[in-house]
Amino acid sequence: MMFLDSLVERHIQTAQQQGQFDDLPGAGKPLVLDDDSQVPENLRMAYRILKMSGFLPDALQLRQEALTVQSLLINATDADEQFTHNAHLEVLKLKIAQAGFSTQFLEEVGYGEVVKDKLLGKNGV
């Protein structure tokens, strides 16, 4: 195994010296990491593997759907659309809570106030 490690390290160093890593997309920017703080630490790796394979546990699919619906709610233009998205979001919140997860992530990203302001018709949104 040490031979393989040293071979890989040598290839990486050679590529680095030749500048092959210089113009990669996202260079110099922070990594965008998934927020898996709601997932128990001992399950995070398994969840990441499932996610990369195209499968997500129900609770994480609900979380992702809730963020999408919240975004739709923020951008809704008429009252009927706002009502529909708000009702959908509330159902998703209940399902997430029933799965044993917190819905705090919807408030942490600052959407809660934006949604409230939008629904109340406040300017600056």
PDB file of C-alpha atoms in Angstrom:
ATOM      1  CA  MET A   1       0.000   0.000   0.000  1.00  0.00           C
ATOM      2  CA  MET A   2       2.883   2.391   0.714  1.00  0.00           C
ATOM      3  CA  PHE A   3       4.098   2.022  -2.873  1.00  0.00           C
ATOM      4  CA  LEU A   4       0.690   3.019  -4.198  1.00  0.00           C
ATOM      5  CA  ASP A   5       0.518   5.980  -1.804  1.00  0.00           C
ATOM      6  CA  SER A   6       3.927   7.269  -2.871  1.00  0.00           C
ATOM      7  CA  LEU A   7       3.071   6.786  -6.552  1.00  0.00           C
ATOM      8  CA  VAL A   8      -0.155   8.764  -6.205  1.00  0.00           C
ATOM      9  CA  GLU A   9       1.597  11.482  -4.201  1.00  0.00           C
ATOM     10  CA  ARG A  10       4.292  11.773  -6.888  1.00  0.00           C
ATOM     11  CA  HIS A  11       1.654  12.144  -9.629  1.00  0.00           C
ATOM     12  CA  ILE A  12      -0.147  14.829  -7.626  1.00  0.00           C
ATOM     13  CA  GLN A  13       3.087  16.762  -7.051  1.00  0.00           C
ATOM     14  CA  THR A  14       4.004  16.546 -10.743  1.00  0.00           C
ATOM     15  CA  ALA A  15       0.552  17.793 -11.780  1.00  0.00           C
ATOM     16  CA  GLN A  16       0.820  20.606  -9.233  1.00  0.00           C
ATOM     17  CA  GLN A  17       4.223  21.695 -10.552  1.00  0.00           C
ATOM     18  CA  GLN A  18       2.902  21.661 -14.119  1.00  0.00           C
ATOM     19  CA  GLY A  19       0.005  23.910 -13.082  1.00  0.00           C
ATOM     20  CA  GLN A  20      -2.727  21.418 -13.874  1.00  0.00           C
ATOM     21  CA  PHE A  21      -4.675  22.450 -10.764  1.00  0.00           C
ATOM     22  CA  ASP A  22      -4.394  26.203 -11.331  1.00  0.00           C
ATOM     23  CA  ASP A  23      -7.582  26.962 -13.271  1.00  0.00           C
ATOM     24  CA  LEU A  24     -10.031  24.491 -11.808  1.00  0.00           C
ATOM     25  CA  PRO A  25     -13.657  25.621 -11.354  1.00  0.00           C
ATOM     26  CA  GLY A  26     -14.148  27.116  -7.907  1.00  0.00           C
ATOM     27  CA  ALA A  27     -10.420  27.686  -7.342  1.00  0.00           C
ATOM     28  CA  GLY A  28      -9.826  30.092  -4.465  1.00  0.00           C
ATOM     29  CA  LYS A  29     -13.438  29.837  -3.279  1.00  0.00           C
ATOM     30  CA  PRO A  30     -14.627  28.057  -0.138  1.00  0.00           C
ATOM     31  CA  LEU A  31     -16.012  24.573  -0.571  1.00  0.00           C
ATOM     32  CA  VAL A  32     -19.779  24.290  -0.555  1.00  0.00           C
ATOM     33  CA  LEU A  33     -20.419  21.511   1.890  1.00  0.00           C
ATOM     34  CA  ASP A  34     -23.780  19.921   2.558  1.00  0.00           C
ATOM     35  CA  ASP A  35     -25.306  20.807   5.874  1.00  0.00           C
ATOM     36  CA  ASP A  36     -25.607  17.456   7.569  1.00  0.00           C
ATOM     37  CA  SER A  37     -25.806  18.795  11.097  1.00  0.00           C
ATOM     38  CA  GLN A  38     -29.251  17.214  11.544  1.00  0.00           C
ATOM     39  CA  VAL A  39     -27.873  13.758  10.723  1.00  0.00           C
ATOM     40  CA  PRO A  40     -26.382  11.780  13.611  1.00  0.00           C
ATOM     41  CA  GLU A  41     -22.603  11.738  13.306  1.00  0.00           C
ATOM     42  CA  ASN A  42     -22.385   7.954  13.071  1.00  0.00           C
ATOM     43  CA  LEU A  43     -24.750   7.983  10.036  1.00  0.00           C
ATOM     44  CA  ARG A  44     -23.250  10.878   8.053  1.00  0.00           C
ATOM     45  CA  MET A  45     -20.878   8.823   5.914  1.00  0.00           C
ATOM     46  CA  ALA A  46     -23.596   6.340   5.015  1.00  0.00           C
ATOM     47  CA  TYR A  47     -25.962   9.195   4.105  1.00  0.00           C
ATOM     48  CA  ARG A  48     -23.299  10.819   1.917  1.00  0.00           C
ATOM     49  CA  ILE A  49     -22.729   7.553   0.078  1.00  0.00           C
ATOM     50  CA  LEU A  50     -26.466   7.149  -0.453  1.00  0.00           C
ATOM     51  CA  LYS A  51     -26.770  10.737  -1.650  1.00  0.00           C
ATOM     52  CA  MET A  52     -23.893  10.387  -4.122  1.00  0.00           C
ATOM     53  CA  SER A  53     -25.610   7.237  -5.417  1.00  0.00           C
ATOM     54  CA  GLY A  54     -28.831   9.167  -5.987  1.00  0.00           C
ATOM     55  CA  PHE A  55     -30.660   7.914  -2.910  1.00  0.00           C
ATOM     56  CA  LEU A  56     -31.607  10.019   0.078  1.00  0.00           C
ATOM     57  CA  PRO A  57     -33.348   8.973   3.282  1.00  0.00           C
ATOM     58  CA  ASP A  58     -36.935  10.197   3.488  1.00  0.00           C
ATOM     59  CA  ALA A  59     -36.152  12.833   6.112  1.00  0.00           C
ATOM     60  CA  LEU A  60     -33.418  14.383   3.962  1.00  0.00           C
ATOM     61  CA  GLN A  61     -35.629  14.317   0.877  1.00  0.00           C
ATOM     62  CA  LEU A  62     -38.291  16.128   2.895  1.00  0.00           C
ATOM     63  CA  ARG A  63     -35.708  18.655   4.048  1.00  0.00           C
ATOM     64  CA  GLN A  64     -34.577  19.302   0.488  1.00  0.00           C
ATOM     65  CA  GLU A  65     -38.185  19.611  -0.686  1.00  0.00           C
ATOM     66  CA  ALA A  66     -38.968  22.035   2.159  1.00  0.00           C
ATOM     67  CA  LEU A  67     -36.104  24.309   1.103  1.00  0.00           C
ATOM     68  CA  THR A  68     -37.353  24.233  -2.490  1.00  0.00           C
ATOM     69  CA  VAL A  69     -40.954  25.002  -1.485  1.00  0.00           C
ATOM     70  CA  GLN A  70     -39.742  27.784   0.792  1.00  0.00           C
ATOM     71  CA  SER A  71     -37.883  29.327  -2.130  1.00  0.00           C
ATOM     72  CA  LEU A  72     -41.020  29.045  -4.283  1.00  0.00           C
ATOM     73  CA  LEU A  73     -43.011  30.716  -1.519  1.00  0.00           C
ATOM     74  CA  ILE A  74     -40.573  33.606  -1.320  1.00  0.00           C
ATOM     75  CA  ASN A  75     -40.803  34.154  -5.072  1.00  0.00           C
ATOM     76  CA  ALA A  76     -44.578  33.656  -5.336  1.00  0.00           C
ATOM     77  CA  THR A  77     -46.341  36.612  -6.931  1.00  0.00           C
ATOM     78  CA  ASP A  78     -50.021  36.117  -6.178  1.00  0.00           C
ATOM     79  CA  ALA A  79     -51.964  35.245  -3.038  1.00  0.00           C
ATOM     80  CA  ASP A  80     -53.223  31.867  -4.293  1.00  0.00           C
ATOM     81  CA  GLU A  81     -49.708  30.758  -5.140  1.00  0.00           C
ATOM     82  CA  GLN A  82     -48.438  31.966  -1.753  1.00  0.00           C
ATOM     83  CA  PHE A  83     -51.243  30.119   0.037  1.00  0.00           C
ATOM     84  CA  THR A  84     -50.541  26.885  -1.842  1.00  0.00           C
ATOM     85  CA  HIS A  85     -46.788  26.980  -1.171  1.00  0.00           C
ATOM     86  CA  ASN A  86     -47.298  27.971   2.466  1.00  0.00           C
ATOM     87  CA  ALA A  87     -49.718  25.062   3.022  1.00  0.00           C
ATOM     88  CA  HIS A  88     -47.275  22.663   1.337  1.00  0.00           C
ATOM     89  CA  LEU A  89     -44.425  23.967   3.502  1.00  0.00           C
ATOM     90  CA  GLU A  90     -46.430  23.484   6.691  1.00  0.00           C
ATOM     91  CA  VAL A  91     -47.211  19.870   5.736  1.00  0.00           C
ATOM     92  CA  LEU A  92     -43.508  19.264   5.053  1.00  0.00           C
ATOM     93  CA  LYS A  93     -42.588  20.774   8.424  1.00  0.00           C
ATOM     94  CA  LEU A  94     -44.973  18.367  10.148  1.00  0.00           C
ATOM     95  CA  LYS A  95     -43.545  15.386   8.261  1.00  0.00           C
ATOM     96  CA  ILE A  96     -39.988  16.433   9.131  1.00  0.00           C
ATOM     97  CA  ALA A  97     -40.908  16.822  12.797  1.00  0.00           C
ATOM     98  CA  GLN A  98     -42.626  13.413  12.776  1.00  0.00           C
ATOM     99  CA  ALA A  99     -39.420  11.904  11.384  1.00  0.00           C
ATOM    100  CA  GLY A 100     -37.649  13.236  14.478  1.00  0.00           C
ATOM    101  CA  PHE A 101     -35.759  16.090  12.824  1.00  0.00           C
ATOM    102  CA  SER A 102     -35.803  19.786  13.571  1.00  0.00           C
ATOM    103  CA  THR A 103     -37.198  22.353  11.137  1.00  0.00           C
ATOM    104  CA  GLN A 104     -34.821  24.972  12.505  1.00  0.00           C
ATOM    105  CA  PHE A 105     -32.832  24.869   9.243  1.00  0.00           C
ATOM    106  CA  LEU A 106     -35.690  26.769   7.593  1.00  0.00           C
ATOM    107  CA  GLU A 107     -35.192  29.648  10.007  1.00  0.00           C
ATOM    108  CA  GLU A 108     -31.387  29.583  10.150  1.00  0.00           C
ATOM    109  CA  VAL A 109     -30.874  30.535   6.535  1.00  0.00           C
ATOM    110  CA  GLY A 110     -32.905  33.724   7.039  1.00  0.00           C
ATOM    111  CA  TYR A 111     -35.824  32.655   4.892  1.00  0.00           C
ATOM    112  CA  GLY A 112     -38.307  32.806   7.734  1.00  0.00           C
ATOM    113  CA  GLU A 113     -38.255  36.581   7.966  1.00  0.00           C
ATOM    114  CA  VAL A 114     -38.208  37.010   4.196  1.00  0.00           C
ATOM    115  CA  VAL A 115     -41.257  34.777   3.843  1.00  0.00           C
ATOM    116  CA  LYS A 116     -43.084  36.600   6.618  1.00  0.00           C
ATOM    117  CA  ASP A 117     -42.256  39.997   5.112  1.00  0.00           C
ATOM    118  CA  LYS A 118     -43.357  38.825   1.665  1.00  0.00           C
ATOM    119  CA  LEU A 119     -46.648  37.475   2.983  1.00  0.00           C
ATOM    120  CA  LEU A 120     -47.273  40.680   4.936  1.00  0.00           C
ATOM    121  CA  GLY A 121     -46.506  42.746   1.827  1.00  0.00           C
ATOM    122  CA  LYS A 122     -43.549  44.594   3.315  1.00  0.00           C
ATOM    123  CA  ASN A 123     -41.201  46.337   0.874  1.00  0.00           C
ATOM    124  CA  GLY A 124     -37.518  45.606   0.425  1.00  0.00           C
ATOM    125  CA  VAL A 125     -37.985  41.966  -0.464  1.00  0.00           C
TER     126      VAL A 125
END
